[in-house]
Tab-separated table of C-alpha atoms and ligand atoms in Angstrom:
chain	number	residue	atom	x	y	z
A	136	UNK	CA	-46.285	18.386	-47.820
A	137	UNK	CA	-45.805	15.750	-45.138
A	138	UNK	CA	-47.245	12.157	-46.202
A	139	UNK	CA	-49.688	11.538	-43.849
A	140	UNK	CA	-49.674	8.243	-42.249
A	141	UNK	CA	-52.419	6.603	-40.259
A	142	UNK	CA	-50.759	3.383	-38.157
A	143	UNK	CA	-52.657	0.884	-36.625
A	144	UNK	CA	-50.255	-1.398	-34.407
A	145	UNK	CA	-53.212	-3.907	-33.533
A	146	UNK	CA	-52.375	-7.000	-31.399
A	147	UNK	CA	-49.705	-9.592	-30.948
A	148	UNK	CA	-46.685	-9.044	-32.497
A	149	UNK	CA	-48.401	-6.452	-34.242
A	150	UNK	CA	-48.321	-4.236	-31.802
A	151	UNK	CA	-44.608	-5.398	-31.276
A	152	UNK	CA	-43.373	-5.018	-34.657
A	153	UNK	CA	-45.039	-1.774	-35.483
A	154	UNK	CA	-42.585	0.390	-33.461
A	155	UNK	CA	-40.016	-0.570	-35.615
A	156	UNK	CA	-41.347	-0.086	-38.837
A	157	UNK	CA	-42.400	3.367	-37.955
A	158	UNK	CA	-38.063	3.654	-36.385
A	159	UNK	CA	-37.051	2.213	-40.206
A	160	UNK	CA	-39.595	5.161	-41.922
A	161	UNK	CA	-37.918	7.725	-39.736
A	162	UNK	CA	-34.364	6.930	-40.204
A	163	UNK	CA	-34.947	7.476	-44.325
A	164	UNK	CA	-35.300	11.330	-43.606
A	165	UNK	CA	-38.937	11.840	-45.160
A	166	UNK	CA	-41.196	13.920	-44.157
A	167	UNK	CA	-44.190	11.846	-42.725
A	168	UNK	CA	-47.003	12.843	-40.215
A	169	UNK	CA	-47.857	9.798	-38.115
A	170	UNK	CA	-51.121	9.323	-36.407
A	171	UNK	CA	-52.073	6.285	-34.318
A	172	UNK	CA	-55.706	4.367	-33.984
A	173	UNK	CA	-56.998	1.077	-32.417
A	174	UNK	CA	-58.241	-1.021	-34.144
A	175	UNK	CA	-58.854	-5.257	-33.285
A	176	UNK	CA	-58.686	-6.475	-30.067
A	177	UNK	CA	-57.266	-3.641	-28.637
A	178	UNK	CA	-59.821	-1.556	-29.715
A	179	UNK	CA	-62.940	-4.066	-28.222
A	180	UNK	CA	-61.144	-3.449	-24.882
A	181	UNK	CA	-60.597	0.139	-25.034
A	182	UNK	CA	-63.778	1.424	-27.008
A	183	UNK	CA	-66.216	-1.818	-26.861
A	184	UNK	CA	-65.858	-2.048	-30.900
A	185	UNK	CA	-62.980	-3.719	-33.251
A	186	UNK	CA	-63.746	-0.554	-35.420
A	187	UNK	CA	-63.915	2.744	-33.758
A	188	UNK	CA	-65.652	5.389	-36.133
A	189	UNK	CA	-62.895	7.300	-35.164
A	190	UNK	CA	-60.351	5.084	-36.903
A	191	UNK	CA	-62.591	4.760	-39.566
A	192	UNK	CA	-62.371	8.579	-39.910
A	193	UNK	CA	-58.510	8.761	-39.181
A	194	UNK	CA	-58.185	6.255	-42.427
A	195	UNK	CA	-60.185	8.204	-44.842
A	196	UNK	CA	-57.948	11.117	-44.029
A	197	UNK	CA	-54.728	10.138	-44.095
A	198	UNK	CA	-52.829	8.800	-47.431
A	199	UNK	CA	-52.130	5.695	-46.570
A	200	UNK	CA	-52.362	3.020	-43.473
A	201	UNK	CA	-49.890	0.630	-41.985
A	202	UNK	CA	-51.326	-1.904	-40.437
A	203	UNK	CA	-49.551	-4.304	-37.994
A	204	UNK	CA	-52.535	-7.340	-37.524
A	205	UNK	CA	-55.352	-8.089	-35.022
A	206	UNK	CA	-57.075	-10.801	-32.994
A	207	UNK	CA	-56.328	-13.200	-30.584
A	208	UNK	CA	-57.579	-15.966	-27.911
A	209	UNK	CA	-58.281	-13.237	-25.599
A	210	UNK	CA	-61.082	-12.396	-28.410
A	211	UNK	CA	-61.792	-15.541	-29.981
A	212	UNK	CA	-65.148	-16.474	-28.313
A	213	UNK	CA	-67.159	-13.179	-29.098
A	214	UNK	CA	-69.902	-13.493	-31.973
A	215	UNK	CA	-68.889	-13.027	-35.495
A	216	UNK	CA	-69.861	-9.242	-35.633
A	217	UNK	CA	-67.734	-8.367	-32.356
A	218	UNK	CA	-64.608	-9.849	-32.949
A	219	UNK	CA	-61.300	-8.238	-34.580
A	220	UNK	CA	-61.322	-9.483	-37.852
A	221	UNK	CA	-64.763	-7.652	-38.353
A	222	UNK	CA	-62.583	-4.090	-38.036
A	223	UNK	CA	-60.296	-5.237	-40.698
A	224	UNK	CA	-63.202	-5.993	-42.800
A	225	UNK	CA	-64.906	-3.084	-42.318
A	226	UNK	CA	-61.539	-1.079	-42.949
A	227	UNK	CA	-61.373	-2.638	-46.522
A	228	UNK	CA	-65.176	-1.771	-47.054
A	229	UNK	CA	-65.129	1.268	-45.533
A	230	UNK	CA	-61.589	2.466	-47.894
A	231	UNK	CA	-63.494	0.086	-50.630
A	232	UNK	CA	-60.028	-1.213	-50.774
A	233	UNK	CA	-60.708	-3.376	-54.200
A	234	UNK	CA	-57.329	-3.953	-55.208
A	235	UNK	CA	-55.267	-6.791	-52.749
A	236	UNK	CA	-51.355	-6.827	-53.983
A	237	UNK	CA	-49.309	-9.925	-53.004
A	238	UNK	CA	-45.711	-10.162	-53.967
A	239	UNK	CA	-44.037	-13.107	-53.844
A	240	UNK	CA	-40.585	-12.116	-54.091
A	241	UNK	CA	-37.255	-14.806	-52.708
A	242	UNK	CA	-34.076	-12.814	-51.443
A	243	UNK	CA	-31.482	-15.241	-52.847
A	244	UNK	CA	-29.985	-16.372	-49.359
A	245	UNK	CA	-33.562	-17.875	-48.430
A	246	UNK	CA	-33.649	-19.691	-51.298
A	247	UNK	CA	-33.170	-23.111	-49.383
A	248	UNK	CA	-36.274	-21.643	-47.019
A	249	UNK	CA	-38.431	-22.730	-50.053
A	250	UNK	CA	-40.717	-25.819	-50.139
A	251	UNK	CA	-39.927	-26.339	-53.804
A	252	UNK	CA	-35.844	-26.534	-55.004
A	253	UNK	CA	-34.024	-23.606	-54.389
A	254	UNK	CA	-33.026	-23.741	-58.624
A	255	UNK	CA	-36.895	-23.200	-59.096
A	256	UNK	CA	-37.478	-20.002	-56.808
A	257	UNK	CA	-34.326	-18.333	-56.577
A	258	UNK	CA	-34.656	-14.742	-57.310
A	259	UNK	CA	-38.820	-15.306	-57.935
A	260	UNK	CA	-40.269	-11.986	-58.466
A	261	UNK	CA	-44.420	-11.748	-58.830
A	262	UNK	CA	-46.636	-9.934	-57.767
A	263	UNK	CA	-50.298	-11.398	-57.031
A	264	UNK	CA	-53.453	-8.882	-58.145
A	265	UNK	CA	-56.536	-10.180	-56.181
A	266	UNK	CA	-59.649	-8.788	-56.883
A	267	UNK	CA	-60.882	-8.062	-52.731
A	268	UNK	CA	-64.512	-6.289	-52.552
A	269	UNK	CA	-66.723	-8.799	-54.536
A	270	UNK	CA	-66.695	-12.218	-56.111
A	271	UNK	CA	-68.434	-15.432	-54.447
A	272	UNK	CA	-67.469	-13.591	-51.106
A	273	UNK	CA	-69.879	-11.377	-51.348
A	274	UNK	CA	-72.087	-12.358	-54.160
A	275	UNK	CA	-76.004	-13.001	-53.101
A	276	UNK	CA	-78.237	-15.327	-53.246
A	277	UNK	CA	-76.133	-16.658	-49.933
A	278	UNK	CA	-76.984	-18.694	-47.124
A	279	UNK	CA	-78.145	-22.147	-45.796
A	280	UNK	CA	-81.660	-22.955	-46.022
A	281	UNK	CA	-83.954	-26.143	-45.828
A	282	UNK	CA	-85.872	-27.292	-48.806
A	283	UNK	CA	-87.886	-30.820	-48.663
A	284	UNK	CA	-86.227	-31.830	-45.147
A	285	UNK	CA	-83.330	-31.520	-46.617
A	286	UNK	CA	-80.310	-28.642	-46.078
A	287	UNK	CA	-79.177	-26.569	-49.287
A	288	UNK	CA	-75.778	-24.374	-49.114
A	289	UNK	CA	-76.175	-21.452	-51.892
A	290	UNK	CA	-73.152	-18.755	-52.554
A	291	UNK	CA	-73.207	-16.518	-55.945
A	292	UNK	CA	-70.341	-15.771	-58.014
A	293	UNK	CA	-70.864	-12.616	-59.150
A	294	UNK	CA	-68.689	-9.703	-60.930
A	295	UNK	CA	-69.974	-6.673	-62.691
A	296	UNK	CA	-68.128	-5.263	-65.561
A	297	UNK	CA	-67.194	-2.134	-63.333
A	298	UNK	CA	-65.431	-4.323	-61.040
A	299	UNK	CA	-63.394	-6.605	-63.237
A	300	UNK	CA	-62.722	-3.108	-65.261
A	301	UNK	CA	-61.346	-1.216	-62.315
A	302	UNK	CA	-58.980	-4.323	-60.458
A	303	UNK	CA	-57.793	-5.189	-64.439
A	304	UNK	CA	-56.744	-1.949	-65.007
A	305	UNK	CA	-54.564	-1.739	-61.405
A	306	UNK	CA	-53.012	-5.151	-62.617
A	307	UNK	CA	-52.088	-3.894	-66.054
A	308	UNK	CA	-50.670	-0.646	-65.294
A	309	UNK	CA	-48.237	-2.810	-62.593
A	310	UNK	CA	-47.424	-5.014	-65.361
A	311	UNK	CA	-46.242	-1.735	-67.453
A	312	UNK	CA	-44.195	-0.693	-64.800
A	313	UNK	CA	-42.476	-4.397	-64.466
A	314	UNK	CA	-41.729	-7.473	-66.682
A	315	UNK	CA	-45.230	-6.400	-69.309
A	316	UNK	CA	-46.522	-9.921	-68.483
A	317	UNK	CA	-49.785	-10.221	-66.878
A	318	UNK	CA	-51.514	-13.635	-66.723
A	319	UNK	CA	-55.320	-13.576	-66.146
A	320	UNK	CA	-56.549	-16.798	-63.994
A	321	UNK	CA	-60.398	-17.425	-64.392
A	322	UNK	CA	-62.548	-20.960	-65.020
A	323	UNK	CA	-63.651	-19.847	-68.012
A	324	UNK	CA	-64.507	-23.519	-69.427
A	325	UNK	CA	-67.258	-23.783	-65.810
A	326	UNK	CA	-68.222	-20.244	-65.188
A	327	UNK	CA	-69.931	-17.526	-67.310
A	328	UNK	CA	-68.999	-15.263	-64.372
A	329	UNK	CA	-65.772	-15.880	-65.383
A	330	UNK	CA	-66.299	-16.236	-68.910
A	331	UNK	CA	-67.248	-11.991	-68.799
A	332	UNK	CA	-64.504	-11.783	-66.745
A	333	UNK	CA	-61.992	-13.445	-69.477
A	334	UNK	CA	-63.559	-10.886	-71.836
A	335	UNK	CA	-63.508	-7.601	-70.161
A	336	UNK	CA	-59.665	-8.406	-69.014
A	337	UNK	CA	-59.378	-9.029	-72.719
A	338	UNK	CA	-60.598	-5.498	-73.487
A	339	UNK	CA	-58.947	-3.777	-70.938
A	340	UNK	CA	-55.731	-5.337	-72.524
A	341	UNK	CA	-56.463	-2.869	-75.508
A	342	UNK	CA	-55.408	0.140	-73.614
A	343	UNK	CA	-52.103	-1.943	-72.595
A	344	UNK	CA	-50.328	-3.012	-76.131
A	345	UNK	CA	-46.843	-3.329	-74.646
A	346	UNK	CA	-47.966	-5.715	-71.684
A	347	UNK	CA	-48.617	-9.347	-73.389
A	348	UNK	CA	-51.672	-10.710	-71.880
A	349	UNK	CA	-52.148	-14.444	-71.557
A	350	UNK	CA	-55.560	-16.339	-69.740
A	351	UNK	CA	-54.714	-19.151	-67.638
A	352	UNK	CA	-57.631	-21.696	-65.976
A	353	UNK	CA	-57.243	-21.777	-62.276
A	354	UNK	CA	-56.296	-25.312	-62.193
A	355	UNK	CA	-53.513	-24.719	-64.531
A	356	UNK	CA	-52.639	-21.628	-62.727
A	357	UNK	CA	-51.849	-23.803	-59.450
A	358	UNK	CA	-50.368	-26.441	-61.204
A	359	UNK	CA	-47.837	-23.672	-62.890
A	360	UNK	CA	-47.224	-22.022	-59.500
A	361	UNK	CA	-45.459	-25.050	-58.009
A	362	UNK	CA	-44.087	-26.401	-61.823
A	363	UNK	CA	-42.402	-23.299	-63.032
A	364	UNK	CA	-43.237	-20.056	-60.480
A	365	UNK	CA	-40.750	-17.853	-62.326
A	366	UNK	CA	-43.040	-17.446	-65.586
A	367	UNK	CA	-45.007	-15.184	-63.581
A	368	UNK	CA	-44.660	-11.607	-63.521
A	369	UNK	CA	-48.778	-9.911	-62.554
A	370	UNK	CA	-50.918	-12.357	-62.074
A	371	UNK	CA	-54.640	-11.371	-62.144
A	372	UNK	CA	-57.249	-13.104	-60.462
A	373	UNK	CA	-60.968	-13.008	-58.492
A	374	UNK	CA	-61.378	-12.887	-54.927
A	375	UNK	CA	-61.851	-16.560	-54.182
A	376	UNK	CA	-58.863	-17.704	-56.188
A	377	UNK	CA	-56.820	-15.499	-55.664
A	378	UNK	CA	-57.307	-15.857	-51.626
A	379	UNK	CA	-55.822	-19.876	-52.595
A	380	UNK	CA	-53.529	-19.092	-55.248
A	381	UNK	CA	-51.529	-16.042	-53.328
A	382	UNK	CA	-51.397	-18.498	-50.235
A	383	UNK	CA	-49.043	-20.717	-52.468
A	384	UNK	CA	-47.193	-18.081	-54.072
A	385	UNK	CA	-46.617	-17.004	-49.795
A	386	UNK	CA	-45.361	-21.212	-49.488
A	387	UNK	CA	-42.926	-20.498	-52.223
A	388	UNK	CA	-41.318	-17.886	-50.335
A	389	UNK	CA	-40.498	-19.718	-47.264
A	390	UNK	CA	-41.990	-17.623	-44.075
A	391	UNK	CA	-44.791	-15.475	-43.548
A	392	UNK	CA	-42.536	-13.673	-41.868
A	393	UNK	CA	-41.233	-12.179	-45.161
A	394	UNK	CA	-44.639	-11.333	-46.923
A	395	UNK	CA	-45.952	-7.956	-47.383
A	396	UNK	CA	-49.134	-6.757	-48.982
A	397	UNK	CA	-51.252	-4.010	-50.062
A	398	UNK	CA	-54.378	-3.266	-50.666
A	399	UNK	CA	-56.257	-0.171	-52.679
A	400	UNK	CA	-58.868	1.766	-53.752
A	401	UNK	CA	-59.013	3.880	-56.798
A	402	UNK	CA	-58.250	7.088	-55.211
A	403	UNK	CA	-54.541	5.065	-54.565
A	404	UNK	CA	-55.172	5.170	-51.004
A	405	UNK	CA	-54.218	1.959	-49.568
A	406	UNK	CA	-53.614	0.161	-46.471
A	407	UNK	CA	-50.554	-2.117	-46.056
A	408	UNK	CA	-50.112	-4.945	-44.035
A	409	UNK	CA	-47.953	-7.952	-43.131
A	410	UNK	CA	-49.704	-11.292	-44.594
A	411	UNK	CA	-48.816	-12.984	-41.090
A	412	UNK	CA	-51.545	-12.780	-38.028
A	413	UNK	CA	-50.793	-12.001	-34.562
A	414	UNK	CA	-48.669	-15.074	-33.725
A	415	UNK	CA	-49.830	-15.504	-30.034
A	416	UNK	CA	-47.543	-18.550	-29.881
A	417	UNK	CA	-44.542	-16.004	-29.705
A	418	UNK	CA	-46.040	-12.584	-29.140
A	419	UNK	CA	-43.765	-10.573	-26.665
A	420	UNK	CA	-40.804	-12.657	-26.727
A	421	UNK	CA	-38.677	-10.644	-29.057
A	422	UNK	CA	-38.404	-13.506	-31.159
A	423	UNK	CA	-40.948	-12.405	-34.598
A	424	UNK	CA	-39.512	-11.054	-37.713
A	425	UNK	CA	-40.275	-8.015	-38.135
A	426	UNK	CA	-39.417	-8.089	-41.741
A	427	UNK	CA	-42.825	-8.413	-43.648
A	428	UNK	CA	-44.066	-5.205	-41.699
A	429	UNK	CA	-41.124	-3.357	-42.973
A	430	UNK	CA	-41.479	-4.434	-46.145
A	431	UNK	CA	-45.076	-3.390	-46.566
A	432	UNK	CA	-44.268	0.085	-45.109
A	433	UNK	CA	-41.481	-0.015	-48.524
A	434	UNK	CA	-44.758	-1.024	-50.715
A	435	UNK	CA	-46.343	2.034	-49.004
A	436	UNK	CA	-44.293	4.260	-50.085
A	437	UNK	CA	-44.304	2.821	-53.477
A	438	UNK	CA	-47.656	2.815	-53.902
A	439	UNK	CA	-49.374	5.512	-52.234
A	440	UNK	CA	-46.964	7.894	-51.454
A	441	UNK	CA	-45.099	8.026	-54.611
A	442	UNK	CA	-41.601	7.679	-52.511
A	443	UNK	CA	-40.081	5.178	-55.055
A	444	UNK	CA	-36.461	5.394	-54.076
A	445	UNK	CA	-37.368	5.457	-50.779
A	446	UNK	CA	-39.012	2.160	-51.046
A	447	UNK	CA	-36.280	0.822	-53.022
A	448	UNK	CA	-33.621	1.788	-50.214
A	449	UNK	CA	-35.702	-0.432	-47.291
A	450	UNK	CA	-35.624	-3.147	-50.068
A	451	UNK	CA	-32.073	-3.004	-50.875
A	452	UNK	CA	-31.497	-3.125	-46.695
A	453	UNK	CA	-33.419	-5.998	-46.048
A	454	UNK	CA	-31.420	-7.783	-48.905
A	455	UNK	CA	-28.422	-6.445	-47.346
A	456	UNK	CA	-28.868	-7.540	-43.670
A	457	UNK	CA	-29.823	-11.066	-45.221
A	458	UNK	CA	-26.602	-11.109	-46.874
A	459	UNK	CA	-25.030	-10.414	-44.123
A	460	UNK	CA	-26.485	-13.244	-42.410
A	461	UNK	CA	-29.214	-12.059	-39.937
A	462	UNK	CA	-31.817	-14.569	-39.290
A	463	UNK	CA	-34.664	-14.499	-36.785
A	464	UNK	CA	-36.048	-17.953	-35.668
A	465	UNK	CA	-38.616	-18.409	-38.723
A	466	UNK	CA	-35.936	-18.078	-41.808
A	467	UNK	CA	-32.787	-19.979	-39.583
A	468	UNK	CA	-31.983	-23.555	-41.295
A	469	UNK	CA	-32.634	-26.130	-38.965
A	470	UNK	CA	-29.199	-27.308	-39.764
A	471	UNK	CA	-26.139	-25.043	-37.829
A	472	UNK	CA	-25.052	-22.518	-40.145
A	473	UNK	CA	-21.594	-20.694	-38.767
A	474	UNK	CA	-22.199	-17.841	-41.186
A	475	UNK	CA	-25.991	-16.740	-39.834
A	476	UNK	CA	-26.377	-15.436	-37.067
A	477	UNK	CA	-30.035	-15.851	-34.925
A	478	UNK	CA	-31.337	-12.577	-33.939
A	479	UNK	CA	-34.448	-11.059	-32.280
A	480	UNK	CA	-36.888	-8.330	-33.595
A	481	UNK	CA	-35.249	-5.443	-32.147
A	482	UNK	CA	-31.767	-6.501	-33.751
A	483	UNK	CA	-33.097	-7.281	-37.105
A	484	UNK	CA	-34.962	-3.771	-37.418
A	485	UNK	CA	-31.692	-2.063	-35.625
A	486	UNK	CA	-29.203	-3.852	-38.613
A	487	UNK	CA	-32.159	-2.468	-41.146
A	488	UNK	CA	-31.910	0.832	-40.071
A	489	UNK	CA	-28.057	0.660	-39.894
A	490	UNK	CA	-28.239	-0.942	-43.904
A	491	UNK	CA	-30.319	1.931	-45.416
A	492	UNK	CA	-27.820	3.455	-48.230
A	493	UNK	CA	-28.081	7.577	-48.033
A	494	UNK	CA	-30.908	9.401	-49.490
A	495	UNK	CA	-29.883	9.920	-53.250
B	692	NAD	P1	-50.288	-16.278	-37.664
B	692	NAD	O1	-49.860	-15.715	-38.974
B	692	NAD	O2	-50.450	-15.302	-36.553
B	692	NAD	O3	-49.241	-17.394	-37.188
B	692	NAD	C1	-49.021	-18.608	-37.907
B	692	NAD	C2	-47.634	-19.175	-37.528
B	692	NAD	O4	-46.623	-18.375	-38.136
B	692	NAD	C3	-47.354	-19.130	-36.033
B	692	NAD	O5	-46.606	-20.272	-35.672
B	692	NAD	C4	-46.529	-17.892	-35.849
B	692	NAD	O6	-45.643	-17.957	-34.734
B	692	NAD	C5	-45.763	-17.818	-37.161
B	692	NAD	N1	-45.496	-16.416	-37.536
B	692	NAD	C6	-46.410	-15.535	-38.023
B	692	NAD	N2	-45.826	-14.351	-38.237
B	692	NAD	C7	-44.534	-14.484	-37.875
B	692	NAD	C8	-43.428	-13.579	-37.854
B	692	NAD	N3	-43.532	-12.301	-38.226
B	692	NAD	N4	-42.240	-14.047	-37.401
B	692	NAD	C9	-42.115	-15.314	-37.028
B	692	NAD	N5	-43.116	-16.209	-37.024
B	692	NAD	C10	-44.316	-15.796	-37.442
B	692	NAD	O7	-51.654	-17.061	-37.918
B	692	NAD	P2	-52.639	-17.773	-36.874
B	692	NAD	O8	-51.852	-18.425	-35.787
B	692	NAD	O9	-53.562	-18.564	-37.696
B	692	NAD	O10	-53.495	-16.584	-36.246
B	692	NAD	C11	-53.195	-15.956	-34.997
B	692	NAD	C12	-54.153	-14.786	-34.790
B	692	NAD	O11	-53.909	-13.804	-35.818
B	692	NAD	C13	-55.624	-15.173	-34.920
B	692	NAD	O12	-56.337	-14.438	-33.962
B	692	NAD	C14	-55.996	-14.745	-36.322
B	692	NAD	O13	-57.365	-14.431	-36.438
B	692	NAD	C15	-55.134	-13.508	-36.484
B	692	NAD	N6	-54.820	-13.172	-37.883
B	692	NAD	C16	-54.864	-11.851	-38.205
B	692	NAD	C17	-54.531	-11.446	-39.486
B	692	NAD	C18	-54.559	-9.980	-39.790
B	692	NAD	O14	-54.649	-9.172	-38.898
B	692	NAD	N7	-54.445	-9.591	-41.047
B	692	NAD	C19	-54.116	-12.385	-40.442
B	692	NAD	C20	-54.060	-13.740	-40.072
B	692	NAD	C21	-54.407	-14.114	-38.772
């Protein structure tokens, strides 16, 4: 049966890159079934609404999404409720995408893109867990109300046991399938909300006796991140930190350019997006890496489709055209370098598609 694929190009270079990551999922020779929905700016133009009901349909049916990104000035001044971010948020909800995956993962010849020394990062390999549907996010009592003449600022930080049980068990059963380490971050010393979630993560761990399981406070957590990054293997954490935390990890990797990410429900549907936004700065000019879109089409297949090798095969050709050199504008040394060579979108996705070794 053909995967079915539900792509939303969106805005920007979005809408720029996502040609080519659907060229680099043809060229490995599975069988796919792609169809296409607005969704973002593009959407409020053609159908009045960032989220069509139709796209929201389109997603529930089709086992996975690839999402490029949305928004833009053109949008910017519309009320909360009307502009493009609301569609991506209502995607999540509407999937009740729980589940947000960030790898942080350094191909060796970016090394020196780092902000920390290249010894520290080279050949970093984590993957971020982030709890995405609840938390101090959405929690209630919210709001900002006056008491006594004077203003009060209230958010909740809430998790059920259902929740923490659900996103810890996603975490874990990575962890199996990778180093066995996964590292719990909570402020369990502050907040009982944390403190239950320190002890349900703790008896999820039963069900996982090869993965070692080890609680770290959020403050330590960051601390470690920039210290020592490559202790990490899963790291598993609430929405709010985990929002901060998987930022860094991104820092540690050089561009946003390079950083892929997925996010799923329990069905293993999932949608999978570059971390980057639209980049209006550079939008149509051929110029934006179209790297972190390709490589969240490889978790894609990973994750939802159960296409391991083929995932493994864009992987190996993204490492491969960096070897060879192949830099767009965002992962080029400011200092000349005679063996890279600069290159636009279309030539980076062209050289991926030329590096993909055979299907097996
Ligand atoms: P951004 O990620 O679009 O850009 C930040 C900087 O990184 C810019 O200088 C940009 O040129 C550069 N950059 C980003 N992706 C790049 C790539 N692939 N190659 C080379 N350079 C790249 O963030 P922003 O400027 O804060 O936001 C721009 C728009 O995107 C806003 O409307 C924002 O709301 C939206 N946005 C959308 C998403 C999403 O759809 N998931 C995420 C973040 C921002």
């Amino acid at each position: 049966m053909a995967h079915r694929v539900l792509v939303i190009p969106g805005d920007g270079i979005g809408a720029e890159i996502m040609p080519h990551a659907v060229r680099v999922l043809q060229a490995l020779r599975v069988d796919f079934e792609f169809d296409y929905a607005d969704m973002g700016g593009c959407a409020i133009d053609e159908h009045g609404t960032p989220l069509p009901p139709a796209t929201l349909a389109a997603a529930h049916a089709a086992d996975a999404v690839l999402l490029g990104a949305v928004g833009g000035p053109k949008w910017d001044d519309l009320p909360t409720d009307k502009r493009p971010e609301k569609g991506l948020l209502g995607l999540r909800s509407g999937l009740d995408l729980f589940a947000n995956l960030r790898p942080a993962l350094l191909f060796p010849p970016l090394a020196d893109a780092s902000s920390l020394k290249s010894e520290l990062v080279a050949d970093l390999d984590m993957l971020i867990v982030r709890e995405l549907t609840g938390g101090i996010y959405f929690g209630e009592p919210r709001g900002i109300t006056v008491d006594n003449g004077g203003r009060r600022g209230v958010n909740t930080y809430v998790y059920d046991e259902r929740e923490i049980i659900r996103v810890a068990r996603v975490a874990f059963d990575l962890a199996a399938k990778r180093r066995r380490k996964l590292t719990s971050v909570d402020k369990a010393n502050v907040l009982e909300a944390t403190q239950l979630w320190r002890e349900v993560v703790a008896e999820v761990h039963a069900d996982y006796p090869d993965v070692e399981l080890e609680h770290l406070l959020v403050d330590n957590a960051a601390m470690q991140l920039v210290r020592a990054p490559k202790q990490f293997d899963v790291v598993l954490t609430g929405n709010m930190f985990g929002d901060i935390l998987s930022d860094v990890a991104a820092m540690l990797t050089g561009s946003l350019g390079m950083l892929p990410s997925a996010s799923l429900n329990s069905a293993g549907q999932g949608m999978y997006e570059p971390v980057h936004g639209t980049a209006p700065d550079i939008a149509g000019q051929n110029v934006a890496n179209p790297l972190a879109t390709i490589l969240s089409a490889a978790m894609m297949l990973r994750y939802s489709l159960h296409e391991a090798d083929a995932a493994l095969r864009i992987e190996k050709a993204v490492a491969d055209v960096l070897d060879q050199g192949l830099r767009t504008a965002d992962i080029l040394p400011a200092a000349d370098a005679d063996d890279l060579r600069p290159v636009g979108t279309d030539e980076m996705a062209d050289a991926v598609i030329a590096a993909l070794p055979r299907a097996p």
